[in-house]
XYZ file of C-alpha atoms in Angstrom:
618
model
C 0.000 0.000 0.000
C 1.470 3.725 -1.061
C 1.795 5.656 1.971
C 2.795 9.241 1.658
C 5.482 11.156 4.133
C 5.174 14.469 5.468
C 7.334 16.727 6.971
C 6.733 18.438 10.051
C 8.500 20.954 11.850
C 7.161 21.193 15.117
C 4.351 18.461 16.680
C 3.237 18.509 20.726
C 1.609 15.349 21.768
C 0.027 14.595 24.934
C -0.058 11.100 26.770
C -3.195 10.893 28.822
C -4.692 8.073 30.573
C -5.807 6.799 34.538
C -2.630 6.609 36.671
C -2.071 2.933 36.125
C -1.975 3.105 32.073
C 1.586 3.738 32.118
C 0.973 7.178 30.511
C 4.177 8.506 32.032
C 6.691 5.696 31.051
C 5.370 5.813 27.263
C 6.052 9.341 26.546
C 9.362 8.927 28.566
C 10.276 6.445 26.152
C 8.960 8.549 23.311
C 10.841 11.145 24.679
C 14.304 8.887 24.688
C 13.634 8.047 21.018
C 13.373 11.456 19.990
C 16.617 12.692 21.610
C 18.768 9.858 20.568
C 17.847 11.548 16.875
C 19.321 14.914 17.448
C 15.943 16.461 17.472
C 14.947 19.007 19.836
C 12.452 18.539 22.650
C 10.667 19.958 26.143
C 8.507 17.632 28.268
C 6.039 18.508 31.061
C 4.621 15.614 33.241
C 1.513 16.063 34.770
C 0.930 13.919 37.706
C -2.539 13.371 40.014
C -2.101 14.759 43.409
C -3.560 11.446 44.600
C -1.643 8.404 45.081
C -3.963 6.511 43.909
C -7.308 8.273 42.865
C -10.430 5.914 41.989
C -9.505 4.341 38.389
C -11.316 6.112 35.627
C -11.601 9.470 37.411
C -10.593 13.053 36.485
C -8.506 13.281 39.675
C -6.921 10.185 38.713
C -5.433 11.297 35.113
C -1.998 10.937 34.538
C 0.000 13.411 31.691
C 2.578 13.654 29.851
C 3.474 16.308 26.906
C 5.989 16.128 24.635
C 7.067 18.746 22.092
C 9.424 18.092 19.395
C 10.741 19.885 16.754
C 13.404 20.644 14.265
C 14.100 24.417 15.364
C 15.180 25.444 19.076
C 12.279 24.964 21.548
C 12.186 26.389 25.272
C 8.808 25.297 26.428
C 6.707 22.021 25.618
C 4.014 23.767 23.580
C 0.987 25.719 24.658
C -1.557 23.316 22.282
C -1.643 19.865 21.115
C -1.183 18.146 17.908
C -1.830 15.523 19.246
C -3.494 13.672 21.901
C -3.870 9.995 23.123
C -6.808 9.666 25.736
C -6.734 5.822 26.922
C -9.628 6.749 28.959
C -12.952 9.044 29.166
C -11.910 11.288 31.963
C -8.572 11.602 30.209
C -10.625 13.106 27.195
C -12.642 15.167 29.388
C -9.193 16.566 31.147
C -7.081 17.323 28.046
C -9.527 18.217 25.725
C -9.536 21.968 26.004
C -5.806 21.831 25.240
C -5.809 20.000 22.179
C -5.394 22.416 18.570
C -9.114 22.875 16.155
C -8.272 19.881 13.763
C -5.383 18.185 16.171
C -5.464 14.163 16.404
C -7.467 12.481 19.265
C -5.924 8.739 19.565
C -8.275 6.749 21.546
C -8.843 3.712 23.511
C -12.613 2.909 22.582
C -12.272 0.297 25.903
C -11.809 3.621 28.350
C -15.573 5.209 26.656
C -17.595 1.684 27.821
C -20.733 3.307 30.374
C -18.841 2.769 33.403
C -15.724 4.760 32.317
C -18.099 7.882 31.334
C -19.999 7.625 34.455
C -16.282 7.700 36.442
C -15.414 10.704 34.289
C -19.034 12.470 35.329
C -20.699 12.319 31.663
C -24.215 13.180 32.042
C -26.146 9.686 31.295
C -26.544 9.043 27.250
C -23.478 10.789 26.593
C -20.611 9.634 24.917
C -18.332 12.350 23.171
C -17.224 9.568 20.703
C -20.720 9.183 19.201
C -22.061 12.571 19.956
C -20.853 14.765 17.090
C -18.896 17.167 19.839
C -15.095 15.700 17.966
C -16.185 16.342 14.665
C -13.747 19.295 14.872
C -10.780 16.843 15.397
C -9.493 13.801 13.499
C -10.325 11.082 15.817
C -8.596 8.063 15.620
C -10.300 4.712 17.359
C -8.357 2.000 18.555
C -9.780 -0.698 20.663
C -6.485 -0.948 22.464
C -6.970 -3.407 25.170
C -8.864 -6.054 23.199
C -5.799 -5.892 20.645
C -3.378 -5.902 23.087
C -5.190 -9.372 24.673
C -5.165 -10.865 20.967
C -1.521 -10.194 20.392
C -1.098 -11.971 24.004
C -3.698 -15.183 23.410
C -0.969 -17.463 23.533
C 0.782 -15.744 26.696
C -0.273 -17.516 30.400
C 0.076 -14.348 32.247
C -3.808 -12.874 33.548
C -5.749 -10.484 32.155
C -4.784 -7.799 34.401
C -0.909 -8.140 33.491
C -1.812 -8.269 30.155
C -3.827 -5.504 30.243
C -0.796 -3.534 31.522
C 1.121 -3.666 28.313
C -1.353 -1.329 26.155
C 0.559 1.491 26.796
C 3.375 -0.331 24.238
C 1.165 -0.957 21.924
C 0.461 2.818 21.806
C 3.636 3.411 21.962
C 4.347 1.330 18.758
C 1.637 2.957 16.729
C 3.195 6.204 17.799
C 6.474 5.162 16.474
C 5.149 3.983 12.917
C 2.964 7.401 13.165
C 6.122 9.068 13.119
C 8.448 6.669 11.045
C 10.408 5.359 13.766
C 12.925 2.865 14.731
C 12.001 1.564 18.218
C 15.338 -0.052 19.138
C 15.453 2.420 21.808
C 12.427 1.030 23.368
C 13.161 -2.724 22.477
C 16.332 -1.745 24.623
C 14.515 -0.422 27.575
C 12.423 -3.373 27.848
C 15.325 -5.969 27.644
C 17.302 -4.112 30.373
C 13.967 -3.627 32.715
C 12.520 -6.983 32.101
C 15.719 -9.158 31.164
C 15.199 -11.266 34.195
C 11.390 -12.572 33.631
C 11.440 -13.478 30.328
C 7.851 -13.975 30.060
C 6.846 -10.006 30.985
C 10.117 -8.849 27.814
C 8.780 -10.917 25.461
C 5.020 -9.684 26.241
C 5.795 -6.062 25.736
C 7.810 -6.428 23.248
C 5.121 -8.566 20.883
C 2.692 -5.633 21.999
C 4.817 -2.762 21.262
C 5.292 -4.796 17.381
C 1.455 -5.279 17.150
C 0.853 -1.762 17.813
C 3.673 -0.764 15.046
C 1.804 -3.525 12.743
C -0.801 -1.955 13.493
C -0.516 1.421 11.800
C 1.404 -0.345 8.964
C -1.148 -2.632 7.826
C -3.989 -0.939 8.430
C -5.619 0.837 4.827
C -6.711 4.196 6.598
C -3.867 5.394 7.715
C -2.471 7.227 4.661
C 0.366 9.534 6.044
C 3.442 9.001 8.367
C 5.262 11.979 9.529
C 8.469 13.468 10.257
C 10.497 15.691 12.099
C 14.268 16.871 10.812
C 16.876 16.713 13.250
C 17.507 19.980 14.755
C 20.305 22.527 14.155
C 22.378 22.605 17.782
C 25.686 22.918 19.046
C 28.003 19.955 18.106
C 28.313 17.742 21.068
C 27.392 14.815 23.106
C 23.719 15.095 24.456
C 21.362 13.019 26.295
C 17.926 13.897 27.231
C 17.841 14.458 31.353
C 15.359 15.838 33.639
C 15.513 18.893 35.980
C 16.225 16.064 39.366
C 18.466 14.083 37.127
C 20.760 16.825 36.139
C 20.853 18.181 39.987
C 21.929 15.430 41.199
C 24.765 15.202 38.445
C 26.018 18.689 39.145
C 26.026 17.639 42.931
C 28.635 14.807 42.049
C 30.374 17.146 39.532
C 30.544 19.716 42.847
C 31.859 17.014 45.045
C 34.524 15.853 42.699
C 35.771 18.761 41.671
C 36.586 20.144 45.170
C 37.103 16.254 46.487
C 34.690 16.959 49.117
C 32.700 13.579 49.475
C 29.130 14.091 48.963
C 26.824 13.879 51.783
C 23.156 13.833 51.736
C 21.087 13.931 54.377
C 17.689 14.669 53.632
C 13.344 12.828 53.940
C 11.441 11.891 51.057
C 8.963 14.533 49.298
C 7.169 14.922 46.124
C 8.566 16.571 43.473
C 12.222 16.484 45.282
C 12.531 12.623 46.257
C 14.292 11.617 43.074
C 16.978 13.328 44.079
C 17.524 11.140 46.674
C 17.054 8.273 44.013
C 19.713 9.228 41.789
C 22.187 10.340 44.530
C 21.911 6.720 46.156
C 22.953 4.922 42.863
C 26.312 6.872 42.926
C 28.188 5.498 45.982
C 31.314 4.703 43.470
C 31.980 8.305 43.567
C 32.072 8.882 47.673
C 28.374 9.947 47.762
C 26.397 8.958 51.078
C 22.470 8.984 50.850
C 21.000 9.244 54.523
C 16.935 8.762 54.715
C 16.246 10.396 58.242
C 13.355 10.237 60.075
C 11.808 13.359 59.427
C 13.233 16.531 57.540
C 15.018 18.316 60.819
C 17.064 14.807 61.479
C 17.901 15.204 57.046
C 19.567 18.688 57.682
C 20.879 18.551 60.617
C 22.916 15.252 59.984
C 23.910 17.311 56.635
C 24.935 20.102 58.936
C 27.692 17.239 60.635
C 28.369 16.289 57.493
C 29.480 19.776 56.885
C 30.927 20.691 59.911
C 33.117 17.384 59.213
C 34.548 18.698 56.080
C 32.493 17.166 53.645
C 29.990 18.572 51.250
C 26.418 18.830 53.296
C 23.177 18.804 51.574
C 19.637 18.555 52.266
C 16.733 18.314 49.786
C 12.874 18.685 50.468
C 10.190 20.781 49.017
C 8.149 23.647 50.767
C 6.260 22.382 53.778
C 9.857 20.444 54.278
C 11.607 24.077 54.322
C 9.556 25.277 56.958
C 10.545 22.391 59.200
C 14.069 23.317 58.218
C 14.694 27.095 59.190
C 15.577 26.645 62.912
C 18.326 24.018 61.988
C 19.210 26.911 58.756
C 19.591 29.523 61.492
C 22.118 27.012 62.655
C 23.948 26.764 59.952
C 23.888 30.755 59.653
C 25.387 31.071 62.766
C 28.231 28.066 62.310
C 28.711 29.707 58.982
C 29.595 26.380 57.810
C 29.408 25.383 53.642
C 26.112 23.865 53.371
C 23.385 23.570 50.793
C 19.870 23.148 50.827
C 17.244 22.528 47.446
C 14.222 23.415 47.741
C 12.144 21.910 44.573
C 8.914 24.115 45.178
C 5.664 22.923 44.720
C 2.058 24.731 44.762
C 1.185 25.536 48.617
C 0.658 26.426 51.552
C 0.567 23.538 53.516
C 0.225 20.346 51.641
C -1.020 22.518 49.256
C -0.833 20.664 45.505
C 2.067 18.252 46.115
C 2.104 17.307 42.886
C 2.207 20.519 40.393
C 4.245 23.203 40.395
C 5.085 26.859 41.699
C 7.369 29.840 42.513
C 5.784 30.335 45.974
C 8.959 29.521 48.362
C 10.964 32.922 47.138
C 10.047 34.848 50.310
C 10.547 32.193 52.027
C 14.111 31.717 51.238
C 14.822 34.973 51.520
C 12.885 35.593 54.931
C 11.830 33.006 56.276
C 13.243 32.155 59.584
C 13.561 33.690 62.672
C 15.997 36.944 63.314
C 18.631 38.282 61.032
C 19.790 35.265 58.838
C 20.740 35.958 55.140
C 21.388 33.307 52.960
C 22.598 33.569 49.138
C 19.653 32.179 46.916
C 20.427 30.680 43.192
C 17.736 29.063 41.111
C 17.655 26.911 38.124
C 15.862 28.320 34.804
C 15.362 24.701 32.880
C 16.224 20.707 33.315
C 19.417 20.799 32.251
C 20.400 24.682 33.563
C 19.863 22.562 37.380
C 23.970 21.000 36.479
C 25.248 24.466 35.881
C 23.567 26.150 38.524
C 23.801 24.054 41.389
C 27.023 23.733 40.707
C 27.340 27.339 40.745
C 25.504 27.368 44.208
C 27.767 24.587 45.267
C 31.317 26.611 44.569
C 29.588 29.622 46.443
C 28.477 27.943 49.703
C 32.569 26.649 49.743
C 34.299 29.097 48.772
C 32.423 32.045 51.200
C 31.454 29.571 54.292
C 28.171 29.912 53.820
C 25.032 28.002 53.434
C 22.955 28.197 50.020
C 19.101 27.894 49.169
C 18.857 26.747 45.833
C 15.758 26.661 44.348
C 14.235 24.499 41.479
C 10.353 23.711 40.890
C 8.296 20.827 40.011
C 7.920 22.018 36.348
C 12.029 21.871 36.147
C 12.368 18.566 38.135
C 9.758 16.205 36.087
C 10.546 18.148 32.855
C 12.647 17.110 30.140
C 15.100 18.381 27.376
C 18.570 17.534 25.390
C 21.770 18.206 27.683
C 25.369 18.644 25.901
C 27.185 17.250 29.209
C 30.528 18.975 29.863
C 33.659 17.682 29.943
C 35.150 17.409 33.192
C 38.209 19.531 32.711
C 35.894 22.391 31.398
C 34.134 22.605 34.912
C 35.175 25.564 36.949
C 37.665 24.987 39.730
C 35.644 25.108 43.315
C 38.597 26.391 45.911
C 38.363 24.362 49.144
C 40.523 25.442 51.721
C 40.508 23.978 55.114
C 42.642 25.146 57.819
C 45.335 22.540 58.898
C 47.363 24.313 61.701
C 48.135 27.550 63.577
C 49.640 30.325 60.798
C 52.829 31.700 61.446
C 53.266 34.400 64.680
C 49.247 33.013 65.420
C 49.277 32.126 68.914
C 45.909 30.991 69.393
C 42.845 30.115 66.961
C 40.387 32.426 65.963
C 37.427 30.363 64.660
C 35.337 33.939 63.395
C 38.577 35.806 61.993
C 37.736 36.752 58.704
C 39.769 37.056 55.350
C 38.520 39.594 52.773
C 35.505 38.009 51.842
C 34.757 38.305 55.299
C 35.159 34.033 55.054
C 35.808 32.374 58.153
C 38.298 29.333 58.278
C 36.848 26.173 57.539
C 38.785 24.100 60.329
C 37.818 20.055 60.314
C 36.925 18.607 63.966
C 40.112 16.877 65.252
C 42.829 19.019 64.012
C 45.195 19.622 66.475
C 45.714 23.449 67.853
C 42.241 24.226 66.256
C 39.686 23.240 69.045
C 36.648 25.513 69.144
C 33.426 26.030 69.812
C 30.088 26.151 67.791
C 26.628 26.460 68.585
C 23.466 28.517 68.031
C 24.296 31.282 70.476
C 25.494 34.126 69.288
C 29.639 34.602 68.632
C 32.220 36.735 70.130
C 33.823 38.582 67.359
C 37.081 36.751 65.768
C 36.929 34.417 68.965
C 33.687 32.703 68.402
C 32.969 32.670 72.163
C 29.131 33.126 73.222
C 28.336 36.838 73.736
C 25.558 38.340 75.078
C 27.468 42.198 74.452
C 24.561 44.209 72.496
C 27.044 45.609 70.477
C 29.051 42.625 69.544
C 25.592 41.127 68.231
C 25.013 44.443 66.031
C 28.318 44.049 64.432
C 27.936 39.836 64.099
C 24.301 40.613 61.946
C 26.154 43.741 60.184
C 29.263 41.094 59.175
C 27.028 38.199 58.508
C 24.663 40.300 55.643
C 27.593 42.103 54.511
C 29.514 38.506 54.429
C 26.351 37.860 51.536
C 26.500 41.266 50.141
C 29.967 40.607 49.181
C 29.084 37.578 46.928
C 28.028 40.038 44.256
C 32.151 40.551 43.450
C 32.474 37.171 42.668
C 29.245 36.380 40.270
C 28.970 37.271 36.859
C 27.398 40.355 35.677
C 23.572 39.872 34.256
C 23.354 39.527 30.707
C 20.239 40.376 28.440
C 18.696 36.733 27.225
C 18.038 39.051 24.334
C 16.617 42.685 23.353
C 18.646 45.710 23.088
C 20.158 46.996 26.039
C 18.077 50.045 26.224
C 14.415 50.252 25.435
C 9.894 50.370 26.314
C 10.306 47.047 28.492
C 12.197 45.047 30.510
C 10.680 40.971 31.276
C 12.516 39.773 34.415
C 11.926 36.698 35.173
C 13.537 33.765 37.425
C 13.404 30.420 37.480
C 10.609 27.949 35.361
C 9.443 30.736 33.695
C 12.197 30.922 31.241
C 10.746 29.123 28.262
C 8.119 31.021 28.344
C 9.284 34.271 28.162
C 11.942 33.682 25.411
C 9.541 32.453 23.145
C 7.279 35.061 24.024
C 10.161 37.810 23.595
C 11.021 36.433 20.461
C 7.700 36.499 19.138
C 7.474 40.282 19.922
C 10.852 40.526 18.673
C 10.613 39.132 15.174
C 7.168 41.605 14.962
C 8.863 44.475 15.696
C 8.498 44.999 19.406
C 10.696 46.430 21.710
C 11.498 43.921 24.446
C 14.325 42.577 25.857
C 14.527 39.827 28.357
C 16.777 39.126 31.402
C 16.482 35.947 33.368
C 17.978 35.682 36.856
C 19.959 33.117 38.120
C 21.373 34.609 41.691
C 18.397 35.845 43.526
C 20.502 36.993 46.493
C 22.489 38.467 46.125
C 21.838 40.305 42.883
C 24.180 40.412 40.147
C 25.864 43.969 40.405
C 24.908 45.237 37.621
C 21.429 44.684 38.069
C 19.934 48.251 39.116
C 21.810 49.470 35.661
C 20.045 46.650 33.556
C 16.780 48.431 35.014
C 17.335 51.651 34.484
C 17.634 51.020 31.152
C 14.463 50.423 30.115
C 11.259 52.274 31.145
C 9.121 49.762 31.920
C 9.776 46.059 33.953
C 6.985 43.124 33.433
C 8.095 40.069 36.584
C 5.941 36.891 35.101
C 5.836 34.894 38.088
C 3.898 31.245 39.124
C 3.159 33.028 42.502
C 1.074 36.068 43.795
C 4.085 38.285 43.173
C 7.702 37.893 45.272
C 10.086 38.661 42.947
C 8.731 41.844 42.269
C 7.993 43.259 46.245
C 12.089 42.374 46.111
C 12.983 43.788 43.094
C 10.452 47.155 44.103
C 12.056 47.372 47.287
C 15.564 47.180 46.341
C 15.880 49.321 43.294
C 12.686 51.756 43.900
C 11.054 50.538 40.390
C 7.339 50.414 39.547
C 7.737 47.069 38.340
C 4.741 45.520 36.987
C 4.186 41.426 37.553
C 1.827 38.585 35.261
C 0.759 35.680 38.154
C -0.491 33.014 37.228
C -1.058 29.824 40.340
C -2.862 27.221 39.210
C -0.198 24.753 39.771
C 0.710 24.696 35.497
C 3.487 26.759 33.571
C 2.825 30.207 32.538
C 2.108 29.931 28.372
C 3.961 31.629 25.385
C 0.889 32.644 23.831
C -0.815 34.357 27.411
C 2.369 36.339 27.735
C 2.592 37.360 24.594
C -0.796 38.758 25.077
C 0.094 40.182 28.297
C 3.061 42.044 27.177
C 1.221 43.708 23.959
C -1.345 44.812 26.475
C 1.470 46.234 28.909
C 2.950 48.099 25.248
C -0.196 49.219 23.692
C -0.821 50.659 27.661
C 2.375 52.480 27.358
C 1.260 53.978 24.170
């Protein structure tokens, strides 16, 4: 049968299905596939806040989006091309994102009366048969009764077979898109290369489902996407936890600290803890306390012990964190502490993301304690940047916030690693013995970074004391001396002030340097407002765009970059932080776009937003 090919340049599909249809491991192969061909890509999971929500419910819909394409992309796509629903309520969810004319793949199985009574259809309706698709191209698959015929001759039950539709998706998907699924056929032999029985029953599903869309007459058209035009290099796609966790170990053995993490288990920041445990070969120790303030204070030994401390939670985690912090403050010890934020307060929405925990880090604990705060913009940016944080908490005896989000951690994109020998040196210098004409030591005398000496527990000559009371100046006894404690808070904030010397300038993202408008941003947001700039850009607009990495301290230059232009837009996924800091500190009428509903601000909403802001200005 003649089959035509057509080109495409840029497609966003969206795996959608209840939480046990494997929706997430299918577009995180589909995802592998498409890096290992060079071709350009952003992911955004989507996960229910319920562990386990009733099967067939909205609340129980699991996501994934994937968009691919041959040019540059920062974000995964405002619309779908494409959608796969395995399930009514996954329909129901999804639909409103999904382009006029875009693809609906369907299991018919998931639209059977009980799924569309789970999903809250009124009775009698069934969107399949009641002419509200006929804007879409609606392809039907009866997915679980072909996935049972390609596994008659299999012994395993009907729920285990049942399990394996998502590869027969996944297989139409890859003839869909003209394919080789090698990369999944690997996957499956490494995961289930021990019960041969489970390899060989994905792996004859994820052929039927390729068979599938081969033999079947009414599928006409496969399509393709070019590899895209990057930066020569050896990539691999990684996620926002995946590539933290890397740039920890990339920290640790470029200052030959050994990696220490002590930290409790919380969504979206657990897989940190994941990762870090499966690289022991390289020195790092993974503790699992008992609750979060056992997690940092163990990393706070850690530190204190001359090894590289670190603590990972989320929000509610941080606020069970600050007194130890204080701690930490006061020991000025190296110490660092990610904070992958998720939509609050309280337990809030453990499971989607925000930028809600900025005052927090900056203010949030008791008395005078600053703390430098650096934050990751995308997946891979996490290496760079909390590596970045990593060299700063050393090198100035200080502990670090760094802050990522759930959008970053669970979302995907190509990574050029590094070479290890192009990694910036991280200066560790621990204090081995009394200095020349020093009679005694001084635990709090400071060099001109205001840096105390980092002086490892057992060395002889340098006994001393630490605690949370408050230090004697140079001698680190406990004072009570009203005076002494002015000048300790005064050397402490001037101690983060003096950071700024040793971080890069900020650079514009883009735009000139001078001009209407100004978008700040920080963090997740990034995507989105480089596509959006660009946009405006390419029509003529001027915008420029400046993205901020350290959050405290600012980059120098900073107040300059402002002054520049006569107009600042802060998009933020909170109720506005960033820009109560940014007001306060540079005396700006900054204006902010908030947007907290626990998803990513969109290209096509800011773009919007920022004409408005212009055609205001005119």
């Amino acid at each position: 049968m003649d089959r035509k090919e057509e080109i495409l340049q840029d497609v966003v599909i969206k795996f959608a299905g209840d939480s046990g249809d494997g929706m997430q491991l299918t577009g995180t192969q589909f995802t592998t596939n498409t890096a290992l061909l060079g071709i350009d890509l952003a992911t955004f999971p989507d996960f229910p806040a319920e562990i386990r929500a009733p099967q067939g419910t909205v609340p129980g819909v699991s996501g994934y989006q994937l968009r691919f394409s041959s040019d540059r992309v920062f974000t995964p796509g405002d619309e779908c091309d494409v959608l796969v629903a395995m399930n009514a309520a996954a329909l129901k969810t999804n639909l409103k994102s999904l382009k006029k004319g875009g693809k609906i793949i369907v299991n018919t199985d998931g639209f059977d009366a009980k799924n569309l009574r789970l999903a809250n259809y009124p009775d009698g309706v069934n969107p399949l048969e009641d002419g509200s698709l006929d804007n879409y191209e609606v392809i039907r698959m009866d997915v679980t009764k072909m996935t049972r015929e390609a596994l008659k001759d299999f012994t395993l039950g009907t729920k285990e077979k049942d399990r394996a539709k998502n590869m027969f998706v996944l297989g139409f998907l890859y003839w869909m898109y003209n394919r080789d699924m090698k990369s999944s056929s690997d996957f499956l032999t490494e995961k289930f290369g021990k019960k041969p029985e489970l390899l060989e029953s994905n792996l004859k599903v994820l052929q039927a489902g390729f068979n599938y869309g081969d033999t079947t007459e009414t599928f006409t058209t496969r399509y393709k996407v070019e590899k895209a035009k990057m930066a020569p290099g050896n990539y691999r796609s990684i996620m926002g936890n995946q590539s933290l966790a890397l740039g920890l170990v990339a920290a640790s053995q470029k200052s030959g600290l050994p990696l220490f993490l002590g930290t409790y288990p919380i969504t979206p920041a657990s897989d940190i803890l994941h990762e870090l445990s499966r690289h022991k070969t390289f020195g790092v120790r993974t503790f699992q306390a008992e609750d979060e303030i056992a997690g940092i204070t163990a990393a706070i030994g850690a530190a204190y012990g001359g090894s590289l401390g670190v603590t990972t939670t989320s929000g509610p985690g941080m606020a069970l964190k600050t007194e130890a912090m204080g701690l930490a403050v006061m020991l000025e010890i190296p110490l660092l502490i990610v904070n992958i934020q998720r939509g609050g307060p309280s337990t809030g929405l453990p499971t989607k993301t925000e930028q809600s925990d900025l005052l927090q880090a900056y203010y949030g604990r008791n008395g005078e304690c600053p703390m430098p705060v650096v934050a990751a913009s995308t997946p891979s940016d996490c290496f760079d940047a909390v590596y970045d944080a990593v060299r700063i908490a050393i090198e100035h005896m200080t502990p670090v916030i760094f802050l990522s989000d759930g959008y970053i951690a669970n979302g995907a994109e190509p990574w050029r690693f590094p070479q290890a020998a192009d990694l910036p040196a991280i200066s560790v210098k621990f204090k081995t013995g009394l200095d020349e004409g020093e009679e005694k030591f001084q635990p709090y005398q400071r060099d001109e970074k205001l840096v105390r000496p980092w002086a490892v527990p057992g060395t002889p000559g340098l006994e001393h004391r630490i605690g949370g009371l408050e230090k004697q100046n140079i001698t680190g006894n406990i004072s009570y001396d009203p005076d002494n404690h002015q000048l300790m808070v005064k050397l402490r904030q001037e101690k983060v002030d003096r950071i700024a010397q040793y971080i890069p300038e900020q650079q514009l993202d883009s735009g000139p340097e001078k001009g209407k408008l100004l978008v700040l941003g920080w963090g997740s947001t990034y995507g989105a407002i480089k596509s959006a700039v660009y946009e405006l850009q390419a029509e003529g607009y001027s915008v420029s765009h400046a993205h901020l990495r350290h959050l405290r301290p600012f980059p120098r230059n900073l107040g300059q970059i402002i002054s520049n232009f006569d107009h600042v837009l802060i998009p933020e996924i909170n109720n506005g932080q960033l820009i109560k800091i940014i007001r306060d500190q540079y005396l700006v009428d900054a204006k902010g776009y908030n947007k907290i509903m626990g998803v990513p601000i969109t290209k096509t909403e800011l773009v919007l937003a920022i004409k408005e802001m212009l055609g205001g200005m005119n």
